């Protein structure tokens, strides 16, 4: 039996077909799009974290001014801005909670007045405006407070 042979040019097996190239390009495109989505989410988180960090630094700076440049008196308030950050500060007498009975009793015995300092720091433009709330308790001698 005789074999049929084709006498045409020999077929090359070393290259890629157009279908293989299109499939490889599709896989590359999908992978690249996924990486870009991950990076954009990471950048959003970095910007958000930077905003909160700067707000905390602003709050620390304002809290350090309480008692020095900002009077430490019950009922007083102040507001201002630091760069892109707006802040509002309120000072009022500390209200005890059930867990702090000993702290308040000790303050009464020693003549110390406890003052609650509340600070709101805002930044950004609506609808992406953000606000952080900071709170601390300051102790002052009751004799140094201005009585109404």
Short mmCIF file of C-alpha atoms in Angstrom, two decimals:
data_model
loop_
_atom_site.label_atom_id
_atom_site.label_comp_id
_atom_site.label_asym_id
_atom_site.label_seq_id
_atom_site.Cartn_x
_atom_site.Cartn_y
_atom_site.Cartn_z
CA UNK A 1 0.00 0.00 0.00
CA UNK A 2 1.21 3.31 -0.97
CA UNK A 3 1.03 6.38 1.24
CA UNK A 4 -0.37 9.63 -0.07
CA UNK A 5 2.10 12.42 0.30
CA UNK A 6 1.54 16.07 -0.26
CA UNK A 7 4.25 17.69 -2.25
CA UNK A 8 3.44 21.28 -1.20
CA UNK A 9 5.58 23.48 1.01
CA UNK A 10 6.35 22.09 4.45
CA UNK A 11 4.15 23.31 7.32
CA UNK A 12 5.87 25.36 10.10
CA UNK A 13 4.95 24.50 13.65
CA UNK A 14 6.94 27.25 15.41
CA UNK A 15 4.49 30.22 15.45
CA UNK A 16 1.26 31.23 17.19
CA UNK A 17 -2.09 31.40 15.54
CA UNK A 18 -4.17 34.56 15.55
CA UNK A 19 -6.64 32.93 17.96
CA UNK A 20 -3.86 32.18 20.45
CA UNK A 21 -2.61 35.76 20.27
CA UNK A 22 -6.10 37.17 20.84
CA UNK A 23 -6.63 34.86 23.80
CA UNK A 24 -3.27 35.87 25.34
CA UNK A 25 -4.13 39.55 24.86
CA UNK A 26 -7.52 39.02 26.53
CA UNK A 27 -5.89 37.33 29.55
CA UNK A 28 -3.34 40.16 29.81
CA UNK A 29 -6.09 42.81 29.59
CA UNK A 30 -8.20 41.19 32.30
CA UNK A 31 -5.18 40.80 34.58
CA UNK A 32 -4.14 44.40 34.02
CA UNK A 33 -7.68 45.67 34.74
CA UNK A 34 -7.77 43.69 37.98
CA UNK A 35 -4.41 45.11 39.08
CA UNK A 36 -5.58 48.66 38.28
CA UNK A 37 -8.73 48.14 40.36
CA UNK A 38 -6.68 46.92 43.31
CA UNK A 39 -4.29 49.87 43.01
CA UNK A 40 -7.09 52.43 42.77
CA UNK A 41 -8.72 50.99 45.91
CA UNK A 42 -5.38 51.13 47.66
CA UNK A 43 -4.90 54.76 46.65
CA UNK A 44 -8.40 55.68 47.93
CA UNK A 45 -7.58 54.06 51.26
CA UNK A 46 -4.25 55.88 51.43
CA UNK A 47 -5.91 59.26 50.80
CA UNK A 48 -8.59 58.50 53.40
CA UNK A 49 -5.96 57.46 55.96
CA UNK A 50 -3.98 60.63 55.26
CA UNK A 51 -7.09 62.71 55.94
CA UNK A 52 -7.77 61.00 59.26
CA UNK A 53 -4.11 61.25 60.28
CA UNK A 54 -4.01 64.98 59.55
CA UNK A 55 -7.30 65.43 61.42
CA UNK A 56 -5.80 63.66 64.44
CA UNK A 57 -2.70 65.87 64.28
CA UNK A 58 -4.91 68.97 64.05
CA UNK A 59 -6.93 67.74 67.03
CA UNK A 60 -3.78 67.15 69.05
CA UNK A 61 -2.57 70.65 68.23
CA UNK A 62 -5.89 72.23 69.26
CA UNK A 63 -6.11 70.13 72.44
CA UNK A 64 -2.60 71.30 73.37
CA UNK A 65 -3.84 74.90 73.19
CA UNK A 66 -6.64 74.26 75.71
CA UNK A 67 -5.65 75.92 78.96
CA UNK A 68 -2.95 77.99 77.26
CA UNK A 69 -4.48 79.97 74.40
CA UNK A 70 -8.02 78.62 74.72
CA UNK A 71 -9.50 79.29 78.18
CA UNK A 72 -10.28 76.16 80.18
CA UNK A 73 -13.65 77.15 81.60
CA UNK A 74 -16.96 75.27 81.69
CA UNK A 75 -19.35 76.50 79.04
CA UNK A 76 -16.66 77.99 76.83
CA UNK A 77 -16.29 77.12 73.18
CA UNK A 78 -14.01 78.00 70.32
CA UNK A 79 -13.73 77.33 66.64
CA UNK A 80 -11.19 77.84 63.93
CA UNK A 81 -9.44 76.35 60.98
CA UNK A 82 -6.07 74.81 60.33
CA UNK A 83 -5.40 74.44 56.63
CA UNK A 84 -8.21 72.41 55.10
CA UNK A 85 -9.53 71.39 58.52
CA UNK A 86 -12.28 73.16 60.47
CA UNK A 87 -12.58 72.56 64.20
CA UNK A 88 -15.13 73.27 66.93
CA UNK A 89 -14.27 72.93 70.59
CA UNK A 90 -16.67 72.77 73.55
CA UNK A 91 -15.78 72.60 77.24
CA UNK A 92 -18.25 71.61 79.93
CA UNK A 93 -18.28 70.06 83.39
CA UNK A 94 -17.55 66.37 83.39
CA UNK A 95 -20.65 64.26 83.91
CA UNK A 96 -20.02 61.09 85.78
CA UNK A 97 -20.90 57.69 84.49
CA UNK A 98 -21.41 54.63 86.68
CA UNK A 99 -17.86 53.39 86.21
CA UNK A 100 -16.26 56.71 87.24
CA UNK A 101 -17.85 57.23 90.67
CA UNK A 102 -14.48 56.92 92.45
CA UNK A 103 -12.81 59.37 90.08
CA UNK A 104 -15.48 62.01 90.65
CA UNK A 105 -15.46 61.42 94.43
CA UNK A 106 -11.68 61.77 94.52
CA UNK A 107 -11.87 64.98 92.48
CA UNK A 108 -14.44 66.39 94.92
CA UNK A 109 -12.25 65.53 97.93
CA UNK A 110 -9.14 67.12 96.46
CA UNK A 111 -10.80 70.28 95.15
CA UNK A 112 -10.23 69.37 91.55
CA UNK A 113 -12.82 70.10 88.89
CA UNK A 114 -13.03 67.70 85.94
CA UNK A 115 -13.85 69.26 82.59
CA UNK A 116 -14.92 67.41 79.46
CA UNK A 117 -13.33 68.78 76.29
CA UNK A 118 -15.07 67.82 73.03
CA UNK A 119 -13.51 68.58 69.67
CA UNK A 120 -14.99 68.07 66.21
CA UNK A 121 -12.63 68.24 63.24
CA UNK A 122 -14.17 68.42 59.74
CA UNK A 123 -12.60 68.35 56.30
CA UNK A 124 -13.48 67.73 52.68
CA UNK A 125 -16.25 69.02 50.46
CA UNK A 126 -19.83 67.73 50.40
CA UNK A 127 -20.86 65.02 49.65
CA UNK A 128 -17.49 63.60 50.77
CA UNK A 129 -17.19 65.70 53.91
CA UNK A 130 -15.74 63.85 56.87
CA UNK A 131 -15.85 64.59 60.59
CA UNK A 132 -13.92 63.10 63.49
CA UNK A 133 -14.81 63.54 67.15
CA UNK A 134 -12.14 63.75 69.84
CA UNK A 135 -12.77 63.90 73.56
CA UNK A 136 -10.67 64.21 76.69
CA UNK A 137 -11.04 65.06 80.36
CA UNK A 138 -8.93 67.84 81.89
CA UNK A 139 -8.44 68.39 85.59
CA UNK A 140 -8.08 71.89 87.09
CA UNK A 141 -8.13 73.20 90.63
CA UNK A 142 -11.66 74.31 91.38
CA UNK A 143 -10.29 77.50 93.00
CA UNK A 144 -8.75 78.62 89.69
CA UNK A 145 -12.02 78.47 87.77
CA UNK A 146 -14.00 81.65 87.35
CA UNK A 147 -17.25 81.28 89.26
CA UNK A 148 -20.41 82.74 87.63
#
